[in-house]
Coordinates of C-alpha atoms in Angstrom, one line a residue:
X1 CA -43.3 12.4 -11.8
X2 CA -45.9 15.2 -11.1
X3 CA -46.7 18.1 -13.4
X4 CA -44.5 20.5 -11.4
X5 CA -41.5 18.4 -12.0
X6 CA -42.5 17.8 -15.7
X7 CA -42.6 21.5 -16.6
X8 CA -40.9 24.5 -14.9
X9 CA -42.8 27.2 -16.7
X10 CA -44.3 28.2 -20.0
X11 CA -42.2 27.3 -22.9
X12 CA -39.4 25.7 -20.8
X13 CA -38.0 22.3 -21.6
X14 CA -38.7 19.5 -19.2
X15 CA -36.0 17.0 -18.3
X16 CA -37.8 14.4 -20.3
X17 CA -38.0 16.7 -23.4
X18 CA -34.4 17.7 -23.0
X19 CA -33.3 14.1 -23.6
X20 CA -35.6 13.9 -26.6
X21 CA -35.2 14.9 -30.3
X22 CA -33.5 18.3 -29.9
X23 CA -30.8 16.9 -27.6
X24 CA -30.3 13.9 -29.9
X25 CA -29.9 16.2 -32.9
X26 CA -27.4 18.3 -31.0
X27 CA -25.5 15.1 -30.0
X28 CA -25.5 14.0 -33.7
X29 CA -24.1 17.3 -34.8
X30 CA -21.3 17.1 -32.1
X31 CA -20.5 13.6 -33.2
X32 CA -20.4 14.5 -36.8
X33 CA -18.0 17.4 -36.0
X34 CA -15.8 15.1 -33.9
X35 CA -15.5 12.6 -36.7
X36 CA -13.7 15.1 -38.9
X37 CA -10.0 14.4 -38.6
X38 CA -9.0 18.0 -38.2
X39 CA -11.6 18.5 -35.5
X40 CA -10.5 15.4 -33.6
X41 CA -7.0 16.7 -33.2
X42 CA -7.8 20.4 -32.7
X43 CA -6.8 22.0 -29.4
X44 CA -9.7 21.8 -27.0
X45 CA -11.1 25.0 -25.5
X46 CA -10.8 24.6 -21.8
X47 CA -12.2 27.4 -19.6
X48 CA -9.9 28.6 -16.8
X49 CA -10.7 27.6 -13.3
X50 CA -10.9 29.9 -10.3
X51 CA -8.6 29.1 -7.4
X52 CA -10.1 30.2 -4.0
X53 CA -7.8 32.6 -2.2
X54 CA -7.7 30.2 0.8
X55 CA -5.6 27.7 -1.3
X56 CA -2.5 29.8 -1.7
X57 CA -3.0 31.2 1.7
X58 CA -2.8 27.8 3.3
X59 CA 0.3 26.9 1.3
X60 CA 2.1 29.8 2.9
X61 CA 1.2 28.9 6.4
X62 CA 3.9 28.0 8.8
X63 CA 3.7 24.3 9.9
X64 CA 2.4 23.8 13.4
X65 CA 4.2 20.7 14.6
X66 CA 3.2 19.1 17.9
X67 CA 5.6 19.2 20.9
X68 CA 5.8 17.2 24.1
X69 CA 6.0 20.3 26.2
X70 CA 2.9 21.9 27.7
X71 CA -0.2 20.0 26.7
X72 CA 1.9 17.4 24.9
X73 CA 1.3 15.6 21.6
X74 CA -1.6 13.4 20.6
X75 CA -1.0 10.0 19.1
X76 CA -1.9 11.5 15.7
X77 CA 0.7 14.2 16.1
X78 CA 3.3 11.7 17.1
X79 CA 2.6 9.7 14.0
X80 CA 2.6 12.9 11.9
X81 CA 6.0 13.8 13.3
X82 CA 7.4 10.4 12.1
X83 CA 5.8 11.0 8.6
X84 CA 7.4 14.4 8.4
X85 CA 10.9 13.0 9.4
X86 CA 10.4 10.2 6.8
X87 CA 9.7 12.9 4.1
X88 CA 6.2 11.6 3.2
X89 CA 5.7 13.4 -0.1
X90 CA 2.0 14.1 0.1
X91 CA -1.4 13.1 1.5
X92 CA -4.6 12.8 -0.4
X93 CA -7.8 12.7 1.7
X94 CA -11.5 13.4 2.1
X95 CA -13.3 14.8 5.1
X96 CA -13.0 12.3 7.9
X97 CA -10.3 10.8 10.0
X98 CA -9.8 14.4 11.1
X99 CA -7.5 13.9 14.0
X100 CA -4.9 12.1 11.8
X101 CA -5.2 14.2 8.6
X102 CA -5.2 17.5 10.5
X103 CA -2.0 16.5 12.4
X104 CA -0.3 15.4 9.2
X105 CA -1.2 18.6 7.4
X106 CA -0.2 20.8 10.4
X107 CA 3.2 19.1 10.4
X108 CA 3.9 20.6 7.0
X109 CA 3.2 17.6 4.7
X110 CA 1.4 18.8 1.5
X111 CA -2.3 17.7 1.8
X112 CA -4.8 17.6 -0.9
X113 CA -8.6 17.3 -0.4
X114 CA -11.3 15.8 -2.6
X115 CA -14.9 14.6 -2.7
X116 CA -14.5 10.8 -2.6
X117 CA -12.0 8.5 -0.9
X118 CA -11.6 6.3 -3.9
X119 CA -10.6 9.2 -6.2
X120 CA -8.1 10.5 -3.7
X121 CA -6.6 7.1 -3.2
X122 CA -6.2 6.9 -7.0
X123 CA -4.6 10.4 -6.9
X124 CA -2.1 9.3 -4.2
X125 CA -1.2 6.3 -6.3
X126 CA -0.8 8.4 -9.4
X127 CA 1.3 11.0 -7.6
X128 CA 3.7 8.3 -6.5
X129 CA 3.9 6.7 -9.9
X130 CA 5.0 10.1 -11.2
X131 CA 7.4 11.1 -8.4
X132 CA 8.5 7.7 -7.1
X133 CA 7.9 8.9 -3.6
X134 CA 5.9 7.4 -0.8
X135 CA 2.5 9.0 -0.5
X136 CA -0.6 8.6 1.8
X137 CA -4.3 8.5 1.3
X138 CA -6.9 8.7 4.0
X139 CA -10.5 7.7 4.6
X140 CA -13.0 7.4 7.4
X141 CA -14.1 4.0 8.6
X142 CA -16.9 2.1 7.0
X143 CA -18.1 3.3 3.6
X144 CA -15.2 5.8 3.3
X145 CA -12.5 3.1 3.7
X146 CA -14.3 0.6 1.5
X147 CA -14.6 3.2 -1.2
X148 CA -10.7 3.0 -1.5
X149 CA -10.5 -0.7 -2.0
X150 CA -10.4 -0.9 -5.8
X151 CA -7.6 1.7 -5.9
X152 CA -5.6 0.1 -3.1
X153 CA -5.7 -3.1 -5.1
X154 CA -4.5 -1.1 -8.2
X155 CA -1.6 0.4 -6.2
X156 CA -0.7 -3.1 -4.9
X157 CA -0.5 -4.4 -8.5
X158 CA 1.7 -1.5 -9.5
X159 CA 3.9 -2.0 -6.4
X160 CA 3.3 1.6 -5.2
X161 CA 4.6 2.7 -1.8
X162 CA 1.2 3.9 -0.7
X163 CA 0.4 4.5 3.0
X164 CA -3.3 3.8 3.6
X165 CA -4.7 5.5 6.7
X166 CA -8.2 5.2 8.1
X167 CA -9.9 6.0 11.3
X168 CA -11.8 3.1 13.0
X169 CA -14.2 4.2 15.7
X170 CA -13.0 3.2 19.2
X171 CA -11.7 0.0 20.7
X172 CA -14.2 0.4 23.5
X173 CA -17.0 0.0 20.9
X174 CA -15.8 -3.3 19.5
X175 CA -18.6 -5.8 18.9
X176 CA -21.3 -3.3 19.8
X177 CA -22.1 -2.4 16.1
X178 CA -22.4 1.3 17.1
X179 CA -23.5 3.6 14.2
X180 CA -22.9 2.5 10.6
X181 CA -19.2 3.3 10.3
X182 CA -17.7 0.2 11.8
X183 CA -15.9 -2.8 10.6
X184 CA -12.6 -4.8 10.8
X185 CA -10.4 -3.3 8.1
X186 CA -7.3 -5.4 8.1
X187 CA -8.9 -8.6 6.7
X188 CA -10.4 -6.5 3.9
X189 CA -7.0 -5.5 2.6
X190 CA -5.4 -9.0 2.9
X191 CA -3.7 -9.8 -0.4
X192 CA -3.3 -6.2 -1.5
X193 CA -0.8 -4.8 1.0
X194 CA 2.7 -5.5 2.2
X195 CA 2.0 -4.8 5.8
X196 CA -1.0 -3.8 7.9
X197 CA -1.9 -3.1 11.5
X198 CA -4.8 -2.0 13.6
X199 CA -3.2 0.2 16.2
X200 CA -4.6 -0.8 19.6
X201 CA -1.8 0.3 22.0
X202 CA -1.4 4.1 22.1
X203 CA 2.2 4.0 23.4
X204 CA 3.3 2.0 20.3
X205 CA 2.1 4.5 17.7
X206 CA 5.7 5.5 16.9
X207 CA 6.9 1.9 16.8
X208 CA 4.2 0.9 14.3
X209 CA 4.9 4.0 12.2
X210 CA 8.4 2.7 12.0
X211 CA 7.1 -0.6 10.8
X212 CA 5.1 1.2 8.1
X213 CA 8.0 3.1 6.7
X214 CA 10.4 0.2 6.9
X215 CA 8.0 -1.7 4.6
X216 CA 7.3 1.3 2.3
X217 CA 11.0 2.1 1.8
X218 CA 12.7 -1.3 1.8
X219 CA 12.8 -4.1 -0.7
X220 CA 9.8 -4.2 -3.1
X221 CA 7.3 -1.4 -2.2
X222 CA 3.6 -2.1 -1.8
X223 CA 0.7 -0.5 0.1
X224 CA 0.8 -0.4 3.9
X225 CA -2.4 -0.1 5.8
X226 CA -2.8 1.4 9.3
X227 CA -6.1 2.0 11.0
X228 CA -6.4 4.3 14.0
X229 CA -9.1 3.8 16.7
X230 CA -9.9 7.0 18.6
X231 CA -8.0 5.8 21.7
X232 CA -4.8 5.8 19.7
X233 CA -5.3 9.0 17.6
X234 CA -6.4 11.1 20.6
X235 CA -4.1 9.7 23.3
X236 CA -1.8 12.4 24.7
X237 CA 1.9 12.2 25.5
X238 CA 4.0 14.8 27.4
X239 CA 7.2 12.7 27.5
X240 CA 8.8 10.7 24.6
X241 CA 9.9 8.1 27.2
X242 CA 6.3 6.9 27.3
X243 CA 6.5 5.8 23.7
X244 CA 7.9 2.4 22.7
X245 CA 11.0 2.4 20.5
X246 CA 11.1 6.1 20.0
X247 CA 14.2 6.1 17.8
X248 CA 15.3 8.3 14.9
X249 CA 14.8 6.7 11.5
X250 CA 18.5 5.8 11.0
X251 CA 18.1 3.5 14.0
X252 CA 14.8 1.7 13.0
X253 CA 15.6 1.1 9.3
X254 CA 18.6 1.2 7.0
X255 CA 19.4 2.6 3.6
X256 CA 21.8 -0.3 2.9
X257 CA 20.9 -2.2 -0.3
X258 CA 22.1 -5.4 -1.8
X259 CA 25.0 -5.3 -4.3
X260 CA 25.4 -7.9 -7.0
X261 CA 28.3 -10.4 -6.9
X262 CA 31.0 -9.7 -9.4
X263 CA 30.5 -13.3 -10.7
X264 CA 26.8 -12.6 -11.5
X265 CA 27.5 -9.3 -13.2
X266 CA 30.2 -10.9 -15.4
X267 CA 27.8 -13.8 -16.4
X268 CA 25.0 -11.3 -17.2
X269 CA 27.4 -9.2 -19.3
X270 CA 28.6 -12.3 -21.1
X271 CA 25.1 -13.5 -21.9
X272 CA 24.1 -10.1 -23.2
X273 CA 27.3 -9.6 -25.3
X274 CA 27.0 -13.0 -26.9
X275 CA 23.3 -12.5 -27.8
X276 CA 22.2 -11.4 -31.3
X277 CA 19.0 -9.8 -30.2
X278 CA 19.1 -8.9 -26.5
X279 CA 16.3 -7.0 -24.8
X280 CA 15.9 -5.4 -21.3
X281 CA 12.5 -5.1 -19.6
X282 CA 12.8 -2.2 -17.2
X283 CA 10.1 -1.9 -14.6
X284 CA 9.1 -0.2 -11.4
X285 CA 12.4 -0.9 -9.6
X286 CA 14.4 1.0 -12.2
X287 CA 11.9 3.9 -11.8
X288 CA 12.0 3.8 -8.0
X289 CA 15.8 3.9 -8.1
X290 CA 15.8 6.7 -10.7
X291 CA 18.3 4.7 -12.9
X292 CA 17.1 5.9 -16.3
X293 CA 20.4 7.4 -17.3
X294 CA 22.5 4.3 -16.7
X295 CA 19.9 2.2 -18.4
X296 CA 20.2 4.4 -21.5
X297 CA 24.0 4.1 -21.3
X298 CA 23.8 0.3 -21.3
X299 CA 21.3 0.1 -24.1
X300 CA 23.3 2.5 -26.4
X301 CA 26.6 0.9 -25.6
X302 CA 25.6 -2.5 -27.1
X303 CA 22.4 -1.7 -29.1
X304 CA 20.3 -3.5 -26.6
X305 CA 16.5 -3.1 -27.0
X306 CA 14.5 -1.8 -24.1
X307 CA 10.8 -2.3 -23.1
X308 CA 9.5 -0.2 -20.3
X309 CA 6.6 -1.1 -18.0
X310 CA 4.5 0.8 -15.4
X311 CA 5.9 4.2 -14.4
X312 CA 9.1 3.6 -16.4
X313 CA 7.1 4.4 -19.5
X314 CA 8.4 7.7 -21.0
X315 CA 11.8 7.5 -19.1
X316 CA 13.1 5.5 -22.1
X317 CA 11.4 7.3 -25.0
X318 CA 9.1 5.2 -27.2
X319 CA 10.6 6.9 -30.3
X320 CA 14.2 6.0 -29.4
X321 CA 15.8 3.7 -32.0
X322 CA 16.3 1.0 -29.3
X323 CA 12.8 1.1 -27.8
X324 CA 10.8 -2.0 -28.4
X325 CA 7.7 -0.8 -26.5
X326 CA 6.0 -0.1 -29.9
X327 CA 7.7 -3.0 -31.7
X328 CA 5.7 -6.0 -30.4
X329 CA 6.5 -8.2 -33.4
X330 CA 10.2 -7.9 -32.7
X331 CA 9.9 -9.4 -29.2
X332 CA 9.6 -12.9 -30.6
X333 CA 13.1 -12.5 -32.1
X334 CA 14.8 -11.7 -28.8
X335 CA 17.2 -14.5 -27.8
X336 CA 18.1 -13.0 -24.3
X337 CA 15.7 -11.0 -22.1
X338 CA 16.8 -9.3 -18.9
X339 CA 14.1 -8.3 -16.4
X340 CA 15.3 -5.5 -14.1
X341 CA 12.9 -4.2 -11.4
X342 CA 10.0 -5.9 -13.0
X343 CA 8.1 -6.5 -9.7
X344 CA 4.8 -7.7 -11.2
X345 CA 6.3 -10.6 -12.9
X346 CA 4.5 -12.1 -15.9
X347 CA 4.2 -15.8 -16.8
X348 CA 5.6 -17.2 -20.1
X349 CA 3.1 -16.3 -22.8
X350 CA 2.0 -13.0 -21.3
X351 CA 4.9 -11.3 -23.0
X352 CA 5.5 -12.1 -26.7
X353 CA 8.9 -13.7 -26.2
X354 CA 9.9 -17.0 -27.7
X355 CA 9.6 -20.0 -25.4
X356 CA 13.3 -20.6 -26.1
X357 CA 14.5 -17.1 -24.9
X358 CA 17.1 -17.1 -22.2
X359 CA 16.1 -15.1 -19.2
X360 CA 18.0 -13.1 -16.6
X361 CA 16.1 -11.4 -13.7
X362 CA 17.5 -8.8 -11.3
X363 CA 15.4 -8.4 -8.1
X364 CA 16.1 -7.1 -4.6
X365 CA 14.3 -10.0 -2.9
X366 CA 15.8 -13.5 -3.3
X367 CA 12.6 -15.6 -2.7
X368 CA 10.8 -14.0 -5.7
X369 CA 13.5 -15.1 -8.2
X370 CA 12.2 -18.0 -10.4
X371 CA 8.5 -17.2 -9.6
X372 CA 6.3 -17.3 -12.7
X373 CA 9.2 -17.2 -15.2
X374 CA 12.0 -19.9 -15.3
X375 CA 15.5 -18.3 -15.2
X376 CA 18.9 -18.9 -16.7
X377 CA 20.3 -16.4 -14.3
X378 CA 18.8 -14.9 -11.1
X379 CA 20.6 -12.0 -9.4
X380 CA 19.8 -10.6 -6.0
X381 CA 20.6 -6.9 -6.2
X382 CA 19.3 -3.4 -5.9
X383 CA 18.5 -2.2 -9.4
X384 CA 20.7 0.8 -9.4
X385 CA 23.7 -1.0 -8.0
X386 CA 23.3 -3.8 -10.6
X387 CA 22.9 -1.4 -13.6
X388 CA 25.9 0.6 -12.5
X389 CA 28.1 -2.5 -12.2
X390 CA 26.9 -3.9 -15.5
X391 CA 27.7 -0.6 -17.3
X392 CA 31.3 -0.9 -16.1
X393 CA 31.5 -4.4 -17.6
X394 CA 30.0 -4.0 -21.0
X395 CA 32.2 -3.3 -24.0
X396 CA 31.0 -1.4 -27.1
X397 CA 29.0 -3.5 -29.6
X398 CA 26.9 -2.6 -32.6
X399 CA 23.8 -4.7 -33.7
X400 CA 22.6 -3.0 -36.9
X401 CA 20.4 -5.9 -38.0
X402 CA 18.6 -5.8 -34.6
X403 CA 18.1 -2.1 -34.7
X404 CA 16.7 -2.4 -38.3
X405 CA 14.3 -5.1 -37.2
X406 CA 13.1 -2.9 -34.3
X407 CA 12.5 0.0 -36.7
X408 CA 10.6 -2.2 -39.2
X409 CA 8.4 -3.7 -36.4
X410 CA 7.7 -0.2 -35.1
X411 CA 6.7 1.0 -38.6
X412 CA 4.4 -2.0 -39.0
X413 CA 2.8 -1.5 -35.6
X414 CA 2.1 2.1 -36.4
X415 CA 0.6 1.2 -39.8
X416 CA -1.6 -1.4 -38.1
X417 CA -2.9 1.3 -35.7
X418 CA -3.5 3.8 -38.5
X419 CA -5.3 1.1 -40.6
X420 CA -7.6 0.4 -37.6
X421 CA -8.2 4.1 -37.1
X422 CA -9.1 4.5 -40.8
X423 CA -11.5 1.5 -40.6
X424 CA -13.2 2.9 -37.5
X425 CA -13.5 6.3 -39.1
X426 CA -15.0 4.8 -42.2
X427 CA -17.6 2.9 -40.1
X428 CA -18.4 6.1 -38.1
X429 CA -18.9 8.2 -41.2
X430 CA -21.1 5.6 -42.8
X431 CA -23.3 5.0 -39.8
X432 CA -23.1 8.3 -37.9
X433 CA -22.1 6.2 -34.8
X434 CA -18.7 5.9 -33.1
X435 CA -17.1 2.6 -33.9
X436 CA -17.5 0.3 -30.8
X437 CA -13.9 -1.1 -31.0

């Protein structure tokens, strides 16, 4: 470090001095203030941000969808047309993969830009976890795409319907190692996606778009990864007849979903009714099918406890008298547990249930039933259809002892948390350091 870098003028603080005693004293004062309970819960002062005029202006622009007439449509515009017809909820992207992201934005799909691909992939995942809708993220090939990997894996674990899009140089450049932004993407996302394809035949871009949305909107959702070489994104079509399988969405996928058998519903109703301490674990599938109201009806009709996971958190309130999400000690008392839409299935021991608990699982895909957790009853069904059928079978039943046990466990858990907080606060006040726990 030279003298010019060290000092910027008479009396000015260098970067080295800034991180010395004055800054440390200031940090200590801030920490001491933060340790006061009143200050910790005070409303923060957040300065208002300025929104550039270009943002609302673009929101009011008329979509500019491609057309086969005249110059025709690029492969990217054909794909964007399919995304629009499939009601893709939003796209989160960074600079790069311009041909594809510009086409999607021009088609009228809400598009949000950011500085890093990983952050925008996380934003797309979060958007879907809030709305339940399929969303897209985009990155350029090479470092841009690899920056998304951690958050693609996170979306896969959450079973998010995330469409991962990336450019991938040109097919003509394969094996030439041209520039730095090259690489085979599909092997990298193996194990963290439901379906993936490198598009190599321009005339099949609509067909593979249909593959993508069939997987995003059928069965158990997971990420779908498509990468677009330049020959596909920039190909041009003046006639839809030149595209393979150019069908409307009602012809390349179905909205039909599995219904439970009456026998299975009756058996599930009987097991729940006979139980003394039944509990429902409601996961991503209940959220995806927006079945919160019927879940509440079932719980309140028979005083059945409910634990929510993933994006279902909040849709059955933690402060509801039947919520067991904040009553971990009560879980060991449950004698029947019913997993509904719990796509990321735990193994026995990961949840605090008794080894003797009887288990029911409702899942839209047959081959996943019995994986990780042994079942007393496995039901192949769409979550909404099953819950609606179950609600029609259950009779009113009160379980006052179970409700009281849930309340006592909730109070105990809250006291434990407050005791831990008080212990940490005591440590911090005595040492002038934040407690590490």
